[in-house]
PDB file of C-alpha atoms in Angstrom:
ATOM      1  CA  MET A 210     -25.329   9.945 -24.535  1.00 49.00           C
ATOM      2  CA  MET A 211     -22.009   8.440 -23.425  1.00 49.00           C
ATOM      3  CA  THR A 212     -19.501   7.125 -25.845  1.00 51.00           C
ATOM      4  CA  ALA A 213     -17.477   3.972 -25.190  1.00 49.00           C
ATOM      5  CA  SER A 214     -14.325   5.988 -24.496  1.00 50.00           C
ATOM      6  CA  ALA A 215     -16.077   8.251 -21.973  1.00 50.00           C
ATOM      7  CA  SER A 216     -17.629   5.362 -20.042  1.00 54.00           C
ATOM      8  CA  SER A 217     -14.312   3.490 -19.873  1.00 63.00           C
ATOM      9  CA  SER A 218     -12.730   6.396 -17.988  1.00 72.00           C
ATOM     10  CA  LEU A 219     -15.303   6.300 -15.193  1.00 76.00           C
ATOM     11  CA  PRO A 220     -14.309   4.635 -11.912  1.00 70.00           C
ATOM     12  CA  VAL A 221     -15.506   1.085 -11.455  1.00 69.00           C
ATOM     13  CA  PRO A 222     -16.312  -0.093  -7.936  1.00 70.00           C
ATOM     14  CA  ILE A 223     -14.374  -3.061  -6.560  1.00 67.00           C
ATOM     15  CA  ASP A 224     -16.364  -6.262  -6.888  1.00 70.00           C
ATOM     16  CA  GLY A 225     -16.222  -7.787  -3.417  1.00 70.00           C
ATOM     17  CA  ASN A 226     -17.843 -11.064  -4.442  1.00 78.00           C
ATOM     18  CA  GLY A 227     -15.547 -13.919  -3.565  1.00 77.00           C
ATOM     19  CA  TRP A 228     -13.273 -11.737  -1.462  1.00 73.00           C
ATOM     20  CA  PRO A 229     -10.732 -12.650  -0.182  1.00 77.00           C
ATOM     21  CA  ASP A 230     -10.440 -16.051  -1.872  1.00 80.00           C
ATOM     22  CA  LYS A 231     -10.378 -14.755  -5.445  1.00 80.00           C
ATOM     23  CA  PHE A 232      -7.417 -12.442  -4.758  1.00 82.00           C
ATOM     24  CA  PRO A 233      -3.776 -13.624  -4.754  1.00 84.00           C
ATOM     25  CA  ALA A 234      -3.070 -12.587  -1.139  1.00 85.00           C
ATOM     26  CA  LYS A 235      -6.167 -14.501   0.063  1.00 86.00           C
ATOM     27  CA  GLU A 236      -6.843 -13.881   3.788  1.00 84.00           C
ATOM     28  CA  HIS A 237      -4.074 -11.250   3.947  1.00 83.00           C
ATOM     29  CA  CYS A 238      -5.748  -9.122   1.253  1.00 84.00           C
ATOM     30  CA  SER A 239      -6.481  -5.540   2.336  1.00 82.00           C
ATOM     31  CA  LYS A 240      -8.871  -5.029  -0.605  1.00 82.00           C
ATOM     32  CA  CYS A 241      -6.770  -2.097  -1.892  1.00 84.00           C
ATOM     33  CA  GLY A 242      -8.173  -2.503  -5.401  1.00 83.00           C
ATOM     34  CA  LEU A 243      -4.938  -3.192  -7.314  1.00 86.00           C
ATOM     35  CA  CYS A 244      -6.165  -6.621  -8.418  1.00 85.00           C
ATOM     36  CA  GLU A 245      -9.267  -4.984  -9.883  1.00 83.00           C
ATOM     37  CA  THR A 246      -7.311  -2.625 -12.146  1.00 84.00           C
ATOM     38  CA  THR A 247      -5.396  -2.935 -15.382  1.00 85.00           C
ATOM     39  CA  TYR A 248      -2.246  -3.020 -13.217  1.00 85.00           C
ATOM     40  CA  VAL A 249      -3.085  -6.500 -11.913  1.00 83.00           C
ATOM     41  CA  SER A 250      -0.119  -7.873 -13.890  1.00 86.00           C
ATOM     42  CA  HIS A 251       2.147  -5.956 -11.467  1.00 87.00           C
ATOM     43  CA  VAL A 252       0.507  -7.265  -8.301  1.00 86.00           C
ATOM     44  CA  THR A 253       3.364  -9.631  -7.434  1.00 85.00           C
ATOM     45  CA  GLU A 254       5.738  -6.645  -7.369  1.00 84.00           C
ATOM     46  CA  ALA A 255       3.399  -4.162  -5.694  1.00 84.00           C
ATOM     47  CA  CYS A 256       1.426  -6.143  -3.119  1.00 86.00           C
ATOM     48  CA  ALA A 257       2.808  -5.934   0.412  1.00 82.00           C
ATOM     49  CA  PHE A 258       1.362  -9.360   1.187  1.00 84.00           C
ATOM     50  CA  LEU A 259       2.908 -11.382  -1.658  1.00 86.00           C
ATOM     51  CA  GLY A 260       6.466 -12.609  -2.095  1.00 84.00           C
ATOM     52  CA  ARG A 261       8.982 -10.556  -0.124  1.00 84.00           C
ATOM     53  CA  GLY A 262       6.283  -7.919   0.367  1.00 79.00           C
ATOM     54  CA  MET A 263       7.022  -5.811   3.412  1.00 77.00           C
ATOM     55  CA  GLY A 264      10.464  -7.424   3.678  1.00 81.00           C
ATOM     56  CA  ARG A 265      11.488  -4.971   0.961  1.00 81.00           C
ATOM     57  CA  MET A 266      10.417  -1.879   2.884  1.00 80.00           C
ATOM     58  CA  HIS A 267      13.805  -0.947   4.337  1.00 81.00           C
ATOM     59  CA  GLU A 268      15.614  -0.994   0.997  1.00 85.00           C
ATOM     60  CA  MET A 269      12.706   0.715  -0.765  1.00 84.00           C
ATOM     61  CA  GLU A 270      12.475   3.496   1.836  1.00 87.00           C
ATOM     62  CA  GLN A 271      16.207   4.094   1.507  1.00 89.00           C
ATOM     63  CA  GLU A 272      15.847   4.357  -2.274  1.00 89.00           C
ATOM     64  CA  VAL A 273      12.729   6.535  -2.248  1.00 87.00           C
ATOM     65  CA  HIS A 274      13.331   8.762   0.797  1.00 88.00           C
ATOM     66  CA  GLY A 275      17.106   8.654   1.123  1.00 90.00           C
ATOM     67  CA  ARG A 276      16.888   7.006   4.542  1.00 89.00           C
ATOM     68  CA  SER A 277      15.140   4.209   6.399  1.00 87.00           C
ATOM     69  CA  ARG A 278      12.489   4.822   9.022  1.00 86.00           C
ATOM     70  CA  HIS A 279      13.536   5.558  12.600  1.00 82.00           C
ATOM     71  CA  LEU A 280      12.542   2.364  14.392  1.00 82.00           C
ATOM     72  CA  THR A 281      12.664   3.653  17.964  1.00 81.00           C
ATOM     73  CA  ARG A 282       9.416   5.057  19.293  1.00 73.00           C
ATOM     74  CA  THR A 283       9.906   8.199  21.320  1.00 69.00           C
ATOM     75  CA  LYS A 284       7.839  10.102  23.865  1.00 71.00           C
ATOM     76  CA  ASN A 285       7.397  12.965  21.401  1.00 69.00           C
ATOM     77  CA  GLY A 286       5.401  10.677  19.123  1.00 71.00           C
ATOM     78  CA  ASN A 287       7.741   9.161  16.531  1.00 75.00           C
ATOM     79  CA  ASP A 288       5.237   7.271  14.364  1.00 80.00           C
ATOM     80  CA  GLU A 289       7.783   6.042  11.814  1.00 82.00           C
ATOM     81  CA  PRO A 290       7.928   2.480  13.161  1.00 80.00           C
ATOM     82  CA  HIS A 291       4.264   2.162  12.196  1.00 77.00           C
ATOM     83  CA  PHE A 292       3.750   4.551   9.251  1.00 79.00           C
ATOM     84  CA  GLY A 293       7.170   4.665   7.593  1.00 81.00           C
ATOM     85  CA  VAL A 294       9.402   7.621   6.753  1.00 84.00           C
ATOM     86  CA  LEU A 295       7.746  10.916   7.617  1.00 80.00           C
ATOM     87  CA  HIS A 296       9.219  14.129   6.261  1.00 75.00           C
ATOM     88  CA  GLU A 297       6.599  16.336   7.870  1.00 70.00           C
ATOM     89  CA  PRO A 298       4.579  14.410  10.428  1.00 61.00           C
ATOM     90  CA  VAL A 299       0.875  15.228  10.417  1.00 66.00           C
ATOM     91  CA  ARG A 300      -1.074  15.126  13.661  1.00 71.00           C
ATOM     92  CA  LEU A 301      -4.779  14.435  13.472  1.00 73.00           C
ATOM     93  CA  VAL A 302      -6.778  15.986  16.266  1.00 71.00           C
TER      94      VAL A 302
END
């Protein structure tokens, strides 16, 4: 028998009904799940598709990683323009 506290710690699937219209980013929503969590009050700060969104990435990368991404693609496979700062690039085969 489950107690109320045990059942509240179980993952809850994202309710896709009404998507994307019921979410703040509307048609830009990636359905990441943030709006379906208790952190929904932080969505305007966290969502890449609201407010300044991705416009903050350069200053945030500098703060978090100590540098911005290298924006020039190179022949050796610099993926930073697309994926952001990579400390140890991972190649999927």
